[in-house]
Amino acid sequence: MSDQGAIDFSAFPDASGHFGPYGGRFVSETLINALDELQAMYARLKDDPEFIAAFDYDLAHYVGRPSPLYLAERLTEAAGGARIWLKREDLNHTGAHKVNNTVGQALLAKHSGKSRVIAETGAGQHGVATATVAARLGLKCAVYMGAEDVKRQSPNVYRMKLLGAEVIPVQSGSKTLKDAMNEAMRDWVTNVDDTFYIIGTVAGPHPYPQLVRDFNSVIGREARRQSLEEFGQLPDALVACVGGGSNAIGLFHPFLNDAGVKMYGVEAGGEGLATGHHAAPLNDGVPGILHGNRTYLMEDEDGQIIETHSVSAGLDYPGVGPEHAWLKDIGRVEYVTADDEEALDAFRRLTRTEGILPALESSHAVAYALKLAATMKRSQNIVVNLSGRGDKDIFTVAAIDGIEV
Amino acid sequence: MSEKQKNRIDRRFARLRADGRKALVTYIVAGDGGLESTVPLMHQLVASGSDLIELGVPFSDPMAEGPVIQKGHERALEHKASLRKCLELVKEFRQRDADTPVILMGYANPIEKMGAEQFADAAADAGVDGALTVDLPAEEAGPLNKLLGERDLRNIFLLTPTTSDERIESIARLASGFVYYVSLKGVTGAGHLDPESVRTNLARIRRFTELPLCVGFGIKDGASARLVSEHGDGAVVGSVLVSAIGEAADAAAAKDSVAALVGEIRTALDR
């Protein structure tokens, strides 16, 4: 681990949006002005007491925060080691951490005076969270979703439509999340005068990785306070799944300056790292440029982005937030994987031991926490981000079990 | 010949200026229609009146392109086109054409993968004259700009209706060859031209740079090309050509339709 003691993590990104060599702003000139405006507006509002009060109010009264920190006793027993605490983001309105960010960005959209919001979505969680806040504020909403994902995630497609959003299936490229993000960027370029782009993860051009992180950092701030209340000290380890990485950075960020807290980001191992069929750019990718930022990517020898695989649509993304790329390089966070089978196993174990149905995304974090806990002392504490609930995934799991629901 | 005019782009614009003619810049995607058809298409573009060629480097995620050019990238990737292959194609083109400037237009990641220095070396070696990297705005372009400049290659930048005066000034300091003015908010191949907006914005840009100004996005035929070139130094035509290549039954038909389209625009520009 390099001399991380010297780093003040709250000082990043730097003024130009970089985390070390990562991040930045790799977009066509047409978007620069809109990004400058967004950055200036966010810089003005982020420390504004009225804006903060409005955000806190919505988190408390609309999202239902704070989310509990729950001691999973029977899961802990099953693992046979450190105590496992679950940060219950699954209990938020709309069922995942995604709404923390969409509530925040919706407030920014309102301040910008723009009448339309757009979003990209993979599993549909961010799309639903965006359609939800758009309905609440009376904003027009369009959600781009890869045509493949539209087929895989039909319940969420219908939820978005019920909420009044237009769901636009994306037919280009691999027809998944990365292509939905391309298409949302194209929409934004074209309709930049009246449209606010609500990006769903800590990727994209500066200032998105920063503001999505800041809005999700409520997870870590609460977990820090709750840890001190519940067990009188900071956790020994934090565990969260990483696709783009918004729930993970939301949990990790308020602890980054606490050198004693170990952190584990769990990428989707898919069919196994060795098979190449996975979505683990931090474990098996290289730095490159996609979707407006420099970060680790899954790509071929010509620099073309390759298709990823995960049982969980929300982790099925060939890139990762630039702050994670940097945290990996400097050794502050350890990035590991859980494969499809391990995630499904954890999904079933948590359901049976605690009566909590986790999202398949979050199941990756649970899977790694089970392994990690077994190597730790019973007096130690692990906080796992249970980033979403698994109701949306029962069709996927049923299909794997050969059951028609 | 002055040191500055060794580069084919500079030379070409100097000659056009001397002749009182407007530049016709044509764009195709390398490998679209098959790798073996690209060099013959490039020669056809020149024969039909193209002054500069922008060769699109296929990328899996061409974020700034409209549906027509996206499909061109997808077709080219099916033919296994790549940055490396593009450089080979330019080398082959140079065997029969020593004068027409060729600009590689693409995205940052294939260059990042090859390595910026290796790319600049290989581009100079292949007979490339400049690069236009869509997702490398001024803030991030410094290192590549320097590497290209050291090899007498030009770095083409985009300016848009939303680019502020301050930015135009700082981009003009980095830009070389010519400036590509994106005539509308949107992706390639979209929308309709607003001649008044083109006029006022080109006049605004002219205050900050002496470089030739070429206008692209939304130029579909001779009439629209002529309209924008009245205020600038040239027109860039892409989507209509890529569309014709996509619809052509075979390589010969692609050549014929490209020849007809470019010929019509050339005639309108020279009228």
PDB file of C-alpha atoms in Angstrom, chain A residues 16 18 23-34 36 171-173 178-179 181-183 185-187 189-193 286-292 294 297 299-306, chain B residues 58-67 70 74 77 80-84 108-114 134-140 158-164 167 171 182 184-187 190 217:
ATOM      1  CA  SER A  16     -10.324  19.358 -13.536  1.00  0.00           C
ATOM      2  CA  HIS A  18      -9.335  13.819 -12.082  1.00  0.00           C
ATOM      3  CA  GLY A  23     -11.738  10.552 -14.564  1.00  0.00           C
ATOM      4  CA  GLY A  24     -11.627  13.781 -16.526  1.00  0.00           C
ATOM      5  CA  ARG A  25     -13.887  14.889 -19.278  1.00  0.00           C
ATOM      6  CA  PHE A  26     -13.646  12.951 -22.526  1.00  0.00           C
ATOM      7  CA  VAL A  27     -16.659  14.167 -24.463  1.00  0.00           C
ATOM      8  CA  SER A  28     -17.393  15.948 -27.687  1.00  0.00           C
ATOM      9  CA  GLU A  29     -17.060  19.725 -27.581  1.00  0.00           C
ATOM     10  CA  THR A  30     -20.847  20.057 -27.879  1.00  0.00           C
ATOM     11  CA  LEU A  31     -21.304  18.859 -24.277  1.00  0.00           C
ATOM     12  CA  ILE A  32     -18.582  20.907 -22.630  1.00  0.00           C
ATOM     13  CA  ASN A  33     -20.747  23.945 -22.082  1.00  0.00           C
ATOM     14  CA  ALA A  34     -23.520  21.890 -20.457  1.00  0.00           C
ATOM     15  CA  ASP A  36     -19.474  23.552 -17.250  1.00  0.00           C
ATOM     16  CA  GLN A 171     -30.870  -1.352 -30.685  1.00  0.00           C
ATOM     17  CA  SER A 172     -27.258  -0.320 -31.321  1.00  0.00           C
ATOM     18  CA  GLY A 173     -24.062  -2.165 -30.384  1.00  0.00           C
ATOM     19  CA  LYS A 178     -23.205   0.745 -22.303  1.00  0.00           C
ATOM     20  CA  ASP A 179     -25.230   1.336 -25.467  1.00  0.00           C
ATOM     21  CA  MET A 181     -25.492   5.327 -22.033  1.00  0.00           C
ATOM     22  CA  ASN A 182     -24.224   6.175 -25.548  1.00  0.00           C
ATOM     23  CA  GLU A 183     -27.774   6.864 -26.659  1.00  0.00           C
ATOM     24  CA  MET A 185     -25.458  11.079 -24.339  1.00  0.00           C
ATOM     25  CA  ARG A 186     -26.658  11.541 -27.933  1.00  0.00           C
ATOM     26  CA  ASP A 187     -30.060  12.669 -26.700  1.00  0.00           C
ATOM     27  CA  VAL A 189     -26.195  16.582 -27.061  1.00  0.00           C
ATOM     28  CA  THR A 190     -29.278  17.120 -29.195  1.00  0.00           C
ATOM     29  CA  ASN A 191     -31.654  18.454 -26.525  1.00  0.00           C
ATOM     30  CA  VAL A 192     -29.180  20.134 -24.219  1.00  0.00           C
ATOM     31  CA  ASP A 193     -31.262  23.321 -23.957  1.00  0.00           C
ATOM     32  CA  VAL A 286      -6.923  -2.190 -18.497  1.00  0.00           C
ATOM     33  CA  PRO A 287      -7.153   1.612 -18.298  1.00  0.00           C
ATOM     34  CA  GLY A 288      -8.883   3.237 -21.251  1.00  0.00           C
ATOM     35  CA  ILE A 289     -11.410   5.910 -22.205  1.00  0.00           C
ATOM     36  CA  LEU A 290     -15.166   5.370 -22.400  1.00  0.00           C
ATOM     37  CA  HIS A 291     -18.283   7.376 -21.586  1.00  0.00           C
ATOM     38  CA  GLY A 292     -16.446  10.556 -20.814  1.00  0.00           C
ATOM     39  CA  ARG A 294     -10.558   7.413 -18.149  1.00  0.00           C
ATOM     40  CA  LEU A 297     -12.294  -1.131 -19.093  1.00  0.00           C
ATOM     41  CA  GLU A 299     -11.693  -4.182 -24.164  1.00  0.00           C
ATOM     42  CA  ASP A 300      -9.976  -6.142 -26.926  1.00  0.00           C
ATOM     43  CA  GLU A 301      -6.469  -5.669 -28.350  1.00  0.00           C
ATOM     44  CA  ASP A 302      -7.743  -2.920 -30.696  1.00  0.00           C
ATOM     45  CA  GLY A 303      -9.362  -0.888 -27.919  1.00  0.00           C
ATOM     46  CA  GLN A 304     -12.910  -1.939 -28.814  1.00  0.00           C
ATOM     47  CA  ILE A 305     -15.172  -2.356 -25.802  1.00  0.00           C
ATOM     48  CA  ILE A 306     -16.212  -5.980 -25.341  1.00  0.00           C
TER      49      ILE A 306
ATOM     50  CA  PRO B  58     -14.308   2.397 -36.302  1.00  0.00           C
ATOM     51  CA  PHE B  59     -15.107   2.246 -32.609  1.00  0.00           C
ATOM     52  CA  SER B  60     -17.519   0.052 -30.671  1.00  0.00           C
ATOM     53  CA  ASP B  61     -19.074   3.065 -28.896  1.00  0.00           C
ATOM     54  CA  PRO B  62     -19.194   6.034 -31.274  1.00  0.00           C
ATOM     55  CA  MET B  63     -20.942   8.350 -28.833  1.00  0.00           C
ATOM     56  CA  ALA B  64     -21.176  11.441 -31.046  1.00  0.00           C
ATOM     57  CA  GLU B  65     -22.542   9.721 -34.134  1.00  0.00           C
ATOM     58  CA  GLY B  66     -26.104   9.577 -35.361  1.00  0.00           C
ATOM     59  CA  PRO B  67     -27.698   6.294 -36.483  1.00  0.00           C
ATOM     60  CA  GLN B  70     -23.122   4.294 -36.069  1.00  0.00           C
ATOM     61  CA  GLU B  74     -20.796  -1.483 -36.849  1.00  0.00           C
ATOM     62  CA  LEU B  77     -16.165  -3.702 -37.159  1.00  0.00           C
ATOM     63  CA  LYS B  80     -12.522  -6.521 -38.517  1.00  0.00           C
ATOM     64  CA  ALA B  81     -11.470  -2.933 -39.172  1.00  0.00           C
ATOM     65  CA  SER B  82      -9.310  -1.303 -36.482  1.00  0.00           C
ATOM     66  CA  LEU B  83      -6.954   1.627 -35.967  1.00  0.00           C
ATOM     67  CA  ARG B  84      -4.054  -0.567 -37.070  1.00  0.00           C
ATOM     68  CA  ALA B 108      -9.748   8.303 -27.918  1.00  0.00           C
ATOM     69  CA  ASN B 109      -9.763   4.696 -26.728  1.00  0.00           C
ATOM     70  CA  PRO B 110      -8.204   2.957 -29.753  1.00  0.00           C
ATOM     71  CA  ILE B 111      -5.386   5.545 -29.598  1.00  0.00           C
ATOM     72  CA  GLU B 112      -5.062   5.074 -25.836  1.00  0.00           C
ATOM     73  CA  LYS B 113      -4.821   1.325 -26.402  1.00  0.00           C
ATOM     74  CA  MET B 114      -2.118   1.650 -29.062  1.00  0.00           C
ATOM     75  CA  VAL B 134     -14.022  13.472 -31.115  1.00  0.00           C
ATOM     76  CA  ASP B 135     -13.908  12.764 -27.370  1.00  0.00           C
ATOM     77  CA  LEU B 136     -10.600  14.482 -26.708  1.00  0.00           C
ATOM     78  CA  PRO B 137     -11.546  18.098 -25.955  1.00  0.00           C
ATOM     79  CA  ALA B 138      -8.911  20.771 -25.394  1.00  0.00           C
ATOM     80  CA  GLU B 139      -8.594  19.992 -21.656  1.00  0.00           C
ATOM     81  CA  GLU B 140      -7.489  16.427 -22.318  1.00  0.00           C
ATOM     82  CA  LEU B 158     -14.317  20.818 -33.060  1.00  0.00           C
ATOM     83  CA  LEU B 159     -16.059  24.066 -32.218  1.00  0.00           C
ATOM     84  CA  THR B 160     -19.805  24.239 -31.676  1.00  0.00           C
ATOM     85  CA  PRO B 161     -22.571  26.813 -31.305  1.00  0.00           C
ATOM     86  CA  THR B 162     -22.270  26.333 -27.525  1.00  0.00           C
ATOM     87  CA  THR B 163     -18.513  26.963 -27.336  1.00  0.00           C
ATOM     88  CA  SER B 164     -17.846  30.166 -25.403  1.00  0.00           C
ATOM     89  CA  ARG B 167     -12.925  28.433 -25.005  1.00  0.00           C
ATOM     90  CA  ILE B 171      -8.836  25.912 -28.428  1.00  0.00           C
ATOM     91  CA  VAL B 182     -20.180  21.630 -35.819  1.00  0.00           C
ATOM     92  CA  LEU B 184     -25.810  22.209 -34.815  1.00  0.00           C
ATOM     93  CA  LYS B 185     -26.479  20.766 -31.402  1.00  0.00           C
ATOM     94  CA  GLY B 186     -26.779  17.076 -32.030  1.00  0.00           C
ATOM     95  CA  VAL B 187     -25.161  14.006 -33.479  1.00  0.00           C
ATOM     96  CA  ALA B 190     -29.089  15.188 -37.662  1.00  0.00           C
ATOM     97  CA  PHE B 217     -23.028  18.110 -39.424  1.00  0.00           C
TER      98      PHE B 217
END
